[in-house]
PDB file of C-alpha atoms in Angstrom:
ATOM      1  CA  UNK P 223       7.153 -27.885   6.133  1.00  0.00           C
ATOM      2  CA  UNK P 224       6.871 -31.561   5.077  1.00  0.00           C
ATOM      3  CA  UNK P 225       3.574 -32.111   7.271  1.00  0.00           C
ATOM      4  CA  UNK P 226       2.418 -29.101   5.460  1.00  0.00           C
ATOM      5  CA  UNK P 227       3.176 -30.578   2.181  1.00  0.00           C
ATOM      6  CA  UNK P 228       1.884 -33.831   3.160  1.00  0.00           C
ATOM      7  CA  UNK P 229      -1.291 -32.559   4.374  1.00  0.00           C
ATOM      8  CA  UNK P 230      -1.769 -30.301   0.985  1.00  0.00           C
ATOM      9  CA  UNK P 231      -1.339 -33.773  -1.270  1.00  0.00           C
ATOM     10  CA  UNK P 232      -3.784 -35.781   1.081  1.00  0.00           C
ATOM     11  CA  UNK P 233      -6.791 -33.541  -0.066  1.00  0.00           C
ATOM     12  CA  UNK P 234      -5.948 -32.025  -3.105  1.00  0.00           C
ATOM     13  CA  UNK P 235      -8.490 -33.274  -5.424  1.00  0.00           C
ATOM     14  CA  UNK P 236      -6.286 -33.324  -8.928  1.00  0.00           C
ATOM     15  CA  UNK P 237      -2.500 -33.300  -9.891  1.00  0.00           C
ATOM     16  CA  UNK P 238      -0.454 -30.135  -9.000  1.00  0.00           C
ATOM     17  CA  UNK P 239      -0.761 -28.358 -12.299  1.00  0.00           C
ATOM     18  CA  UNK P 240       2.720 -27.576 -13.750  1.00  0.00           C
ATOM     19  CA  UNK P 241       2.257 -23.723 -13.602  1.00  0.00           C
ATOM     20  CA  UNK P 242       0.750 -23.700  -9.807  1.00  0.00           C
ATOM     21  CA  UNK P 243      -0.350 -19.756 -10.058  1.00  0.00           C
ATOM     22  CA  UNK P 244      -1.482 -19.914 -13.778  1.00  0.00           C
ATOM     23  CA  UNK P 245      -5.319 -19.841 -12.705  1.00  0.00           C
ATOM     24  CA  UNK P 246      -4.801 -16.615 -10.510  1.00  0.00           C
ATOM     25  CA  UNK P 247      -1.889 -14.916 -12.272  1.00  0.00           C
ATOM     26  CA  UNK P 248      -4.280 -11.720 -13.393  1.00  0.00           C
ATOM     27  CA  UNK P 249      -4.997 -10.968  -9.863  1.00  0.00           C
ATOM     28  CA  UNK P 250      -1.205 -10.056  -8.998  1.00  0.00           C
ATOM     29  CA  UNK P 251      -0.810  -6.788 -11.415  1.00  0.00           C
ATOM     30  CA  UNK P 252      -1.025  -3.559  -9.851  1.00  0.00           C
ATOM     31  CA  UNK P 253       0.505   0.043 -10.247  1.00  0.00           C
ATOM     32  CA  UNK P 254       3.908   0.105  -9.919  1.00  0.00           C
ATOM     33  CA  UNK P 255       3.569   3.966  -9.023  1.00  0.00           C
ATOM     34  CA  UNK P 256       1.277   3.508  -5.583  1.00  0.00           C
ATOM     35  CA  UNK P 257       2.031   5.392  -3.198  1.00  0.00           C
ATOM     36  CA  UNK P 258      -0.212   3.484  -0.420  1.00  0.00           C
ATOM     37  CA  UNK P 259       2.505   0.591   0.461  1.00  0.00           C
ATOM     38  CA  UNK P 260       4.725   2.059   3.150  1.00  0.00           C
ATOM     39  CA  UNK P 261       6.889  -1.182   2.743  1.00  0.00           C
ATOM     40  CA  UNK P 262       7.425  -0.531  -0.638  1.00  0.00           C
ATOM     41  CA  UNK P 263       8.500   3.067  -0.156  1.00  0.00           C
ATOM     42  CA  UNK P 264      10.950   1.277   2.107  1.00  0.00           C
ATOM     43  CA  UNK P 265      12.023  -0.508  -0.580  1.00  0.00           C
ATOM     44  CA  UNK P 266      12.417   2.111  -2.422  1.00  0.00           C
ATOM     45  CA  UNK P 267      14.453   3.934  -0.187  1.00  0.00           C
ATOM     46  CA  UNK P 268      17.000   1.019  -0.410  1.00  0.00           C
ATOM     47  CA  UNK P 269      17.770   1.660  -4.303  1.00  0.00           C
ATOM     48  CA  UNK P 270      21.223   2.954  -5.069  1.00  0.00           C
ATOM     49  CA  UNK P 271      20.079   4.416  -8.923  1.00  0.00           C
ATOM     50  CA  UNK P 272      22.186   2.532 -11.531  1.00  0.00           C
ATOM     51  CA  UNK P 273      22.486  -0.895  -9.168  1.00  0.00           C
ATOM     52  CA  UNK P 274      21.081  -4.291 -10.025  1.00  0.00           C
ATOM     53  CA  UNK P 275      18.682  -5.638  -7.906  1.00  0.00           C
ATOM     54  CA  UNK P 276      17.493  -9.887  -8.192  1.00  0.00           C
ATOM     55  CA  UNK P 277      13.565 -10.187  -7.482  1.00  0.00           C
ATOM     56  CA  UNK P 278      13.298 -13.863  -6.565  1.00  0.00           C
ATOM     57  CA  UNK P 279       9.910 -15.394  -7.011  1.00  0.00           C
ATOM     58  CA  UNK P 280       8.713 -11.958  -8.616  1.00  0.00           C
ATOM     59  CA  UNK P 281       5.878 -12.850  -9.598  1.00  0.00           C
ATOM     60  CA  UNK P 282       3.741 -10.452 -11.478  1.00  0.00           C
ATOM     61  CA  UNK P 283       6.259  -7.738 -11.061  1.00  0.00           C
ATOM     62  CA  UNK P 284       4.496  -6.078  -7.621  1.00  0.00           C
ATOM     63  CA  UNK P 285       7.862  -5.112  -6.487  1.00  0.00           C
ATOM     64  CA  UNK P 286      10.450  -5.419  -9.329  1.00  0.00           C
ATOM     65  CA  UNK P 287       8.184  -2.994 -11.427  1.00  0.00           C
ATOM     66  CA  UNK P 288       8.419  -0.089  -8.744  1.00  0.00           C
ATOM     67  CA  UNK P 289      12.272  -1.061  -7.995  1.00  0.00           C
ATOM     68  CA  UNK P 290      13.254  -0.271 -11.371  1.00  0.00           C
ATOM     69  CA  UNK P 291      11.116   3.282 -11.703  1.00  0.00           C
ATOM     70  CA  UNK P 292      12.962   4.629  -9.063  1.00  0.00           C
ATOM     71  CA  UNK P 293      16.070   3.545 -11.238  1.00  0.00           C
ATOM     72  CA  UNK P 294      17.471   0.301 -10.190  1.00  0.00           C
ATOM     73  CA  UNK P 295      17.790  -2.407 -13.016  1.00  0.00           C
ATOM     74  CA  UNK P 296      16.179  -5.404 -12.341  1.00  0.00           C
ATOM     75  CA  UNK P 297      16.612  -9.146 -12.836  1.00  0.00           C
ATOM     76  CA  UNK P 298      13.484 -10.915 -12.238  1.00  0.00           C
ATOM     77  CA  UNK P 299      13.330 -14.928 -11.355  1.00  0.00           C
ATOM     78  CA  UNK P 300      10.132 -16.568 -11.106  1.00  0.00           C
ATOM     79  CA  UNK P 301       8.909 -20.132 -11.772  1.00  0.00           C
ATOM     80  CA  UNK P 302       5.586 -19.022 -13.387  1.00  0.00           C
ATOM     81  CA  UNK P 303       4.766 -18.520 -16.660  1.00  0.00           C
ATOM     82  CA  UNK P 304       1.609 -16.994 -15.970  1.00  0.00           C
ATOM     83  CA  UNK P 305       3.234 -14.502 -13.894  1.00  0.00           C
ATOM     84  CA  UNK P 306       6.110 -13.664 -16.028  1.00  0.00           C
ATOM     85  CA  UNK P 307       3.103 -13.031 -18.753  1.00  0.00           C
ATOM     86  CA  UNK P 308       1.325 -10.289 -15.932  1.00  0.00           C
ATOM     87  CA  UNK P 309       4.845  -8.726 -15.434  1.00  0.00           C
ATOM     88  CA  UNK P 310       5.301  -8.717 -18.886  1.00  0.00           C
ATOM     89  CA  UNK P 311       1.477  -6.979 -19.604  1.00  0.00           C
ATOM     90  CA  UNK P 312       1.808  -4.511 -16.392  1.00  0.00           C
ATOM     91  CA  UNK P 313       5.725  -3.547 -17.864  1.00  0.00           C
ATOM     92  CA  UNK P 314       3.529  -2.620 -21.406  1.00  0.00           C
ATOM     93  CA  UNK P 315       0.418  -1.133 -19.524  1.00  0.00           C
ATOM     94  CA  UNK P 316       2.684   1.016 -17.129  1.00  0.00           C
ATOM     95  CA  UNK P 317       5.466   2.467 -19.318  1.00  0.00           C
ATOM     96  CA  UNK P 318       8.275   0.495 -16.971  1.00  0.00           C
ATOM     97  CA  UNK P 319      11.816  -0.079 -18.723  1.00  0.00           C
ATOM     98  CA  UNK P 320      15.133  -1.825 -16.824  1.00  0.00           C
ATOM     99  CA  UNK P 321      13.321  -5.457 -15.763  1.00  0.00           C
ATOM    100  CA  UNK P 322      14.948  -8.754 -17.699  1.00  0.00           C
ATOM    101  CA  UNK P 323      13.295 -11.113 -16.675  1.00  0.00           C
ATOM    102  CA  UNK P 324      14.309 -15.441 -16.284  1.00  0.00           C
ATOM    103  CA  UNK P 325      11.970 -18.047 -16.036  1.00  0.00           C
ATOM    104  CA  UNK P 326      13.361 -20.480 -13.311  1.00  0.00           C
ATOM    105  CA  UNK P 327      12.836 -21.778 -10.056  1.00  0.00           C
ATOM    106  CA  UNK P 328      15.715 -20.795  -7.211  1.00  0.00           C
ATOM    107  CA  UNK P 329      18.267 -22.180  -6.724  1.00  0.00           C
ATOM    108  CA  UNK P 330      18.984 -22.105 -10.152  1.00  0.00           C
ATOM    109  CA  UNK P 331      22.670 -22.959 -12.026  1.00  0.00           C
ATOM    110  CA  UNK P 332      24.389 -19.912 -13.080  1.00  0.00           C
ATOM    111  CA  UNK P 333      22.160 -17.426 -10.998  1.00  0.00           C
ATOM    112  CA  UNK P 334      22.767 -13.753 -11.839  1.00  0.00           C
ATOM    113  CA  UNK P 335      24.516 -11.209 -10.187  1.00  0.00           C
ATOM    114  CA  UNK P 336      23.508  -8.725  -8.395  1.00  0.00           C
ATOM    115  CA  UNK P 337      24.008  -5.788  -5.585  1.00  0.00           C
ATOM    116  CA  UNK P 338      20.802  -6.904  -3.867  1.00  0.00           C
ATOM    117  CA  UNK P 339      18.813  -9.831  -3.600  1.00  0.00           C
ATOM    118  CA  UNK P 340      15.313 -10.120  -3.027  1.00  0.00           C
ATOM    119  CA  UNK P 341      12.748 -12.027  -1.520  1.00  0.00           C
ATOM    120  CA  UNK P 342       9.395 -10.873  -1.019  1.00  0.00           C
ATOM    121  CA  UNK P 343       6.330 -13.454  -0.073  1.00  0.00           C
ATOM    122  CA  UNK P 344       7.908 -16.093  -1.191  1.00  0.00           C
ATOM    123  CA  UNK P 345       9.887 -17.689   1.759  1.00  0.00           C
ATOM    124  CA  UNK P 346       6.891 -19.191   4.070  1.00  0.00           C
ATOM    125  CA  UNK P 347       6.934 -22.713   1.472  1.00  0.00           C
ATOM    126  CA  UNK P 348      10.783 -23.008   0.885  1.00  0.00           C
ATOM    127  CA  UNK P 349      11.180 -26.670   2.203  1.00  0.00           C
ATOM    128  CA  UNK P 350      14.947 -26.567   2.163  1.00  0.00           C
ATOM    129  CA  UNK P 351      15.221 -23.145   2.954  1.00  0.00           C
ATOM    130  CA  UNK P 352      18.743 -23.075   3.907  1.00  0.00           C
ATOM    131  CA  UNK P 353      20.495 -23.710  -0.151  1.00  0.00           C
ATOM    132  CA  UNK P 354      17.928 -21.174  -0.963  1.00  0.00           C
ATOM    133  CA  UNK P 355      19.126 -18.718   1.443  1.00  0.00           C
ATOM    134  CA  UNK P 356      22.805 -19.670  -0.028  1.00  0.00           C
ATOM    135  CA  UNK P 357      22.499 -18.779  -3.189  1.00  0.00           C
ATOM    136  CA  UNK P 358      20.300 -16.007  -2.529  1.00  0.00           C
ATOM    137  CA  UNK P 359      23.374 -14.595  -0.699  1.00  0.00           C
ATOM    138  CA  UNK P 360      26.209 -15.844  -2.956  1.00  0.00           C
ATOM    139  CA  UNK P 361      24.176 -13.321  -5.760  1.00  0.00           C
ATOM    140  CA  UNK P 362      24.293 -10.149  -3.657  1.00  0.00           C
ATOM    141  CA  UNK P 363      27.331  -8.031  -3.285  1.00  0.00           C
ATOM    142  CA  UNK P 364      25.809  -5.515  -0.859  1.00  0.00           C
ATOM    143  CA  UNK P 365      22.448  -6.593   0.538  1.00  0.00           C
ATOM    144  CA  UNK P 366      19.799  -9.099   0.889  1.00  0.00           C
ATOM    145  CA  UNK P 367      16.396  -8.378   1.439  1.00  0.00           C
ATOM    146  CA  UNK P 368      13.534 -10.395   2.530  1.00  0.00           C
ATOM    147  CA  UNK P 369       9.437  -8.952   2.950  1.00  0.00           C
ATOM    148  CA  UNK P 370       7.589 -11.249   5.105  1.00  0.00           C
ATOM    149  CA  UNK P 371       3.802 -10.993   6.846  1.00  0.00           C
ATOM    150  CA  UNK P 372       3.757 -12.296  10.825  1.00  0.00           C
ATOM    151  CA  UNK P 373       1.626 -14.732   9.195  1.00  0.00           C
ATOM    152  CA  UNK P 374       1.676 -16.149   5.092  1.00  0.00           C
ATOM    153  CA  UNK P 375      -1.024 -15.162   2.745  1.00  0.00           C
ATOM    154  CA  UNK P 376      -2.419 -18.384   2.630  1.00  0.00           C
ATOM    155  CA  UNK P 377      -3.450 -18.427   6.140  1.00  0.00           C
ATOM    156  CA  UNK P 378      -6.313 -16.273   5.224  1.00  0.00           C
ATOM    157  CA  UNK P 379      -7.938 -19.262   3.727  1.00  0.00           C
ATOM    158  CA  UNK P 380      -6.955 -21.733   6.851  1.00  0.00           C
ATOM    159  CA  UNK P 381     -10.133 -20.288   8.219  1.00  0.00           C
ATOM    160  CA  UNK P 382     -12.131 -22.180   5.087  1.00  0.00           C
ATOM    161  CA  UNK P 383     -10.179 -25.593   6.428  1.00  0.00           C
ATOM    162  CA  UNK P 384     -12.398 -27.137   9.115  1.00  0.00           C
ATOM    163  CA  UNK P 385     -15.715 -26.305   7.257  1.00  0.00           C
ATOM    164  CA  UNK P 386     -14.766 -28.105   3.775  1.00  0.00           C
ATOM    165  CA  UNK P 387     -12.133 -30.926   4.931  1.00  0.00           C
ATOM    166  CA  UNK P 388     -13.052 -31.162   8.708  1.00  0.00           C
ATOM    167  CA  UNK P 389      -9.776 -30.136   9.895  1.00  0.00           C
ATOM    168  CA  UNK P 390      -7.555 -27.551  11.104  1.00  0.00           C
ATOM    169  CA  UNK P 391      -5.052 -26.604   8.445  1.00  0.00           C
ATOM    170  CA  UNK P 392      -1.680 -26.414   9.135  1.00  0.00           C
ATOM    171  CA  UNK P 393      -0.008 -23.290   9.016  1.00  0.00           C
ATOM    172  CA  UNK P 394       3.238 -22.208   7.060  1.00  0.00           C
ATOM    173  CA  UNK P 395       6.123 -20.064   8.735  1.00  0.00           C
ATOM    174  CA  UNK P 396       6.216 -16.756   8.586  1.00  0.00           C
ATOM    175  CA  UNK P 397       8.026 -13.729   9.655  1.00  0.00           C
ATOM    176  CA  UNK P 398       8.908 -14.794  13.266  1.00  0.00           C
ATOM    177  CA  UNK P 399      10.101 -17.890  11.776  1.00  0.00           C
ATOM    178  CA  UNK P 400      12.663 -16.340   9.759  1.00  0.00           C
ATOM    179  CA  UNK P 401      13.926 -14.072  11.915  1.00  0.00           C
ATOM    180  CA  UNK P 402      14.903 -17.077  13.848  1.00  0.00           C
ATOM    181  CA  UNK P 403      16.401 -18.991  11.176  1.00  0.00           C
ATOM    182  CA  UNK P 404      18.612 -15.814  10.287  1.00  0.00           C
ATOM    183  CA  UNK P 405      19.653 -16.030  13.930  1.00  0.00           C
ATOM    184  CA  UNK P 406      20.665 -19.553  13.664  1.00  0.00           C
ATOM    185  CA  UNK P 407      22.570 -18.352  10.515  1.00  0.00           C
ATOM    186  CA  UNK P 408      24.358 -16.188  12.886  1.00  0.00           C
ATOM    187  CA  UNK P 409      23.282 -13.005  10.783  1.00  0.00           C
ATOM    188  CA  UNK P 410      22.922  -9.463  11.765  1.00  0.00           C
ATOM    189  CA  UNK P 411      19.987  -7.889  10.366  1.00  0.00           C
ATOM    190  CA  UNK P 412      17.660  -4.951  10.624  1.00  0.00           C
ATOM    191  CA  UNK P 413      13.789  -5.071  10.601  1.00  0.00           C
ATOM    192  CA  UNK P 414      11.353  -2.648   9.878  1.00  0.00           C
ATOM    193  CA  UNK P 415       8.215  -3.022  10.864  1.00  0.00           C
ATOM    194  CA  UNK P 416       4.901  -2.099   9.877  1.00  0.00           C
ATOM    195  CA  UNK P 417       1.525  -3.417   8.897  1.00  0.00           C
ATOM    196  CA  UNK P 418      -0.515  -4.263   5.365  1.00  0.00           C
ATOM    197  CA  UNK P 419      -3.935  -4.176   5.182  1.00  0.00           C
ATOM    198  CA  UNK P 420      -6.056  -7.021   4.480  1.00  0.00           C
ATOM    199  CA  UNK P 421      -6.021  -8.719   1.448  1.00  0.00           C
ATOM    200  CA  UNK P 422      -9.294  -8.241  -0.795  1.00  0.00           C
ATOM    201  CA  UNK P 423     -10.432  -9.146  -3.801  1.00  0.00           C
ATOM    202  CA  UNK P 424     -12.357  -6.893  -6.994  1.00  0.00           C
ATOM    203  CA  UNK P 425     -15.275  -9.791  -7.422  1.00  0.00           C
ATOM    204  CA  UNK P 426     -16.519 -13.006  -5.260  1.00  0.00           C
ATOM    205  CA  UNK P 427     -15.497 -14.969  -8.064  1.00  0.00           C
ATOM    206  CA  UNK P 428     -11.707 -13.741  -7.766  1.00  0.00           C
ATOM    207  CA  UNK P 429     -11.592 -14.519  -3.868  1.00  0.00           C
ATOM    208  CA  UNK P 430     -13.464 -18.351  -5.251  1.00  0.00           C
ATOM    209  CA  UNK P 431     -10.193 -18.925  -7.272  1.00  0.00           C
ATOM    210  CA  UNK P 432      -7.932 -17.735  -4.642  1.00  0.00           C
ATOM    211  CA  UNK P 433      -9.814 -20.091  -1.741  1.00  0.00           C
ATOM    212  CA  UNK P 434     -10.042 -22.673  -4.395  1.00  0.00           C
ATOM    213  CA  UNK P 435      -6.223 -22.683  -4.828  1.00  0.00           C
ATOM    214  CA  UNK P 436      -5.952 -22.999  -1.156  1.00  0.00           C
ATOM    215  CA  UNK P 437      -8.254 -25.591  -0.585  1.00  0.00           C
ATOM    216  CA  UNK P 438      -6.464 -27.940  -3.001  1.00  0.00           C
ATOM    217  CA  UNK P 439     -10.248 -28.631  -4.332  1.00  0.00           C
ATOM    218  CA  UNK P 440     -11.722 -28.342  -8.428  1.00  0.00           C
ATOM    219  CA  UNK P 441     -14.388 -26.343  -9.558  1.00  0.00           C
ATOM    220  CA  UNK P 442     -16.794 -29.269 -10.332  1.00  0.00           C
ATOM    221  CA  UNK P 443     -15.271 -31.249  -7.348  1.00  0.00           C
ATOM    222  CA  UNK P 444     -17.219 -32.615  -4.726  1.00  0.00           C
ATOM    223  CA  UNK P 445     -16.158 -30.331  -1.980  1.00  0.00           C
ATOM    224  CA  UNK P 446     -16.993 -27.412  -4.164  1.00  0.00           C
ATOM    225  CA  UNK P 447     -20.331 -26.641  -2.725  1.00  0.00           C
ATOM    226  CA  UNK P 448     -18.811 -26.866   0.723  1.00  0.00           C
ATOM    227  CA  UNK P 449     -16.118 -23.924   0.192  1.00  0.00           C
ATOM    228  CA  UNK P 450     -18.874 -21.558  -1.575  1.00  0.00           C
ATOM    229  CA  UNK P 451     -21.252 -22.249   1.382  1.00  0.00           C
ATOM    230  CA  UNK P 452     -17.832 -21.383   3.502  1.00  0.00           C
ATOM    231  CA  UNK P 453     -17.252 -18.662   1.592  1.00  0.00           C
ATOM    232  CA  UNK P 454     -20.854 -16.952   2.079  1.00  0.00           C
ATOM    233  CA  UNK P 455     -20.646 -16.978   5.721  1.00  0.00           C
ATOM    234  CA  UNK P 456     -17.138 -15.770   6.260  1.00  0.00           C
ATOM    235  CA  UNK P 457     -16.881 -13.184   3.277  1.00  0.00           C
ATOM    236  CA  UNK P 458     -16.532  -9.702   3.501  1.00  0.00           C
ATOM    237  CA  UNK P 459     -17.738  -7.181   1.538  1.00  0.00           C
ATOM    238  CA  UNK P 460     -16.762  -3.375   1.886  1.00  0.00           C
ATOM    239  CA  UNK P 461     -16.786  -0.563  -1.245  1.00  0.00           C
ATOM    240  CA  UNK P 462     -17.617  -3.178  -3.550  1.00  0.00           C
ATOM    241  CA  UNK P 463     -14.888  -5.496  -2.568  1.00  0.00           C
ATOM    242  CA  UNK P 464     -14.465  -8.520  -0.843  1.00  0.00           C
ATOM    243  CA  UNK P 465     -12.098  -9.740   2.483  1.00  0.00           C
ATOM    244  CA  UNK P 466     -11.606 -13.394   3.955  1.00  0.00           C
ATOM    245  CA  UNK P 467     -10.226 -10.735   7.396  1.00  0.00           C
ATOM    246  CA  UNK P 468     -10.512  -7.142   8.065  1.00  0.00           C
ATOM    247  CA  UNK P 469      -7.472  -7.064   9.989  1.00  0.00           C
ATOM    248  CA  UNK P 470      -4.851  -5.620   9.256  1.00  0.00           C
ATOM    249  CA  UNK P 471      -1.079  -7.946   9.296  1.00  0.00           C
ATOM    250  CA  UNK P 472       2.015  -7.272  10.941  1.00  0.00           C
ATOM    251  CA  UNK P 473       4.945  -6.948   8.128  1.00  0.00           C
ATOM    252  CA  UNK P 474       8.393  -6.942   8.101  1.00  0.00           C
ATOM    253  CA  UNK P 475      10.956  -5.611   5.425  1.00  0.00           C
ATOM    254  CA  UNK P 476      14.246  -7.633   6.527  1.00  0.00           C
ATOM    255  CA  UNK P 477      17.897  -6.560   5.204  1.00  0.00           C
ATOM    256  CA  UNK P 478      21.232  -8.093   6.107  1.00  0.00           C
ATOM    257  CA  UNK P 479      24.831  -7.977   4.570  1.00  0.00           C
ATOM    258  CA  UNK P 480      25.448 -11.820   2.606  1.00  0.00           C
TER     259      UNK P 480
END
């Protein structure tokens, strides 16, 4: 994780902006009634009506939204301003009641309470991964719960890597990484498995921001020109969207007692 860190500050091009997802927060709203997310149905099957349930890095609400329509009441930590402000908006747009939501990073002093904890997507960059798996546990009574791709989202855009900065990009841990580490923990857990289909974006200028993010690089940088020219030969277009990969990922919905 440090190498990965290290190698992120040797080409990013400008200072780590204070609210890291503020530039793509928009992109992270969506229904919380689908009904095209088999993990999330798993998820939903999990909710005892009535309980509390801590969303940990929730980000724009993809999962705390749908958790508390089919009746849980959720608690929902995230770092982010800019996502808070898309939970916020898709809560409005979408009629959903029971989130509170707590702008923090984790671990955070007096952490809520809960019946469940939840991580989802936001466990491949935890450098000390270990306190943040301690407190996630000290917050549940009766279950965590981690969702994790065989490989993290941002290894879509490793593929952009040797064309702009002329190198391989290292890649974060992912699912069969943390299976291990609960191991090590000397946990019991249960996986289910399934799949997600690629990510894709509504417009090429959404998948730009994303790749941009990625790439550590500025709009009027010098390396700009580089990642569009990457961009045009590796994009995807299908029913006027766009994909970095057509293939679909291996996912995992994780639970074990704390």
């Amino acid at each position: 994780m440090r190498r990965i860190e290290r190698q992120a500050e040797r080409f990013r091009e400008a200072p780590e902006r204070p609210d890291f997802y503020a530039p793509i927060a928009s992109t992270f709203k969506v229904d919380p009634r689908r009904t095209d997310e088999p993990a999330l149905d798993v998820l939903r099957g999990l909710v005892v009506p009535g309980e509390r349930w801590l969303d940990i890095g929730a980000g724009g609400g993809r999962y705390a939204l749908p958790l508390a329509l089919a009746g849980a009441q959720v608690t929902a930590v995230d770092p982010s301003p800019g996502m808070l402000a898309v939970l916020a908006e898709a809560a409005t747009e979408f009629g959903v009641e029971g989130v509170t939501a707590i702008e923090s990073r984790w671990p955070m002093k007096a952490a809520p309470q809960a019946d469940v904890a939840l991580i989802a997507h936001v466990g491949y960059d935890i450098a000390d991964i270990g306190p943040f798996l301690d407190s996630m546990e000290a917050s549940a009574r009766r279950l965590c719960v981690a969702v994790l791709l065989a490989e993290a989202p941002a290894t879509q855009a490793a593929r952009l890597w040797p064309a702009v900065h002329g190198v391989e990009r290292d890649l974060l841990p992912a699912l069969p990484e943390f299976l291990t580490l609960l191991l090590a923990r000397g946990k019991v857990f249960t996986v289910w498995l399934g799949e997600r289909q690629p990510g894709s974006y509504p417009s090429l200028e959404a998948m730009v921001g994303f790749s941009r993010q990625q790439l550590f690089i500025e709009p009027d940088g010098p390396l700009a020109p580089k990642m569009l020219a990457a961009l045009q030969s590796l994009a995807i277009e299908r029913d006027g969207r766009f994909y970095l990969t057509d293939r679909p990922m291996p996912l995992g919905v994780v639970t074990w007692k704390p």
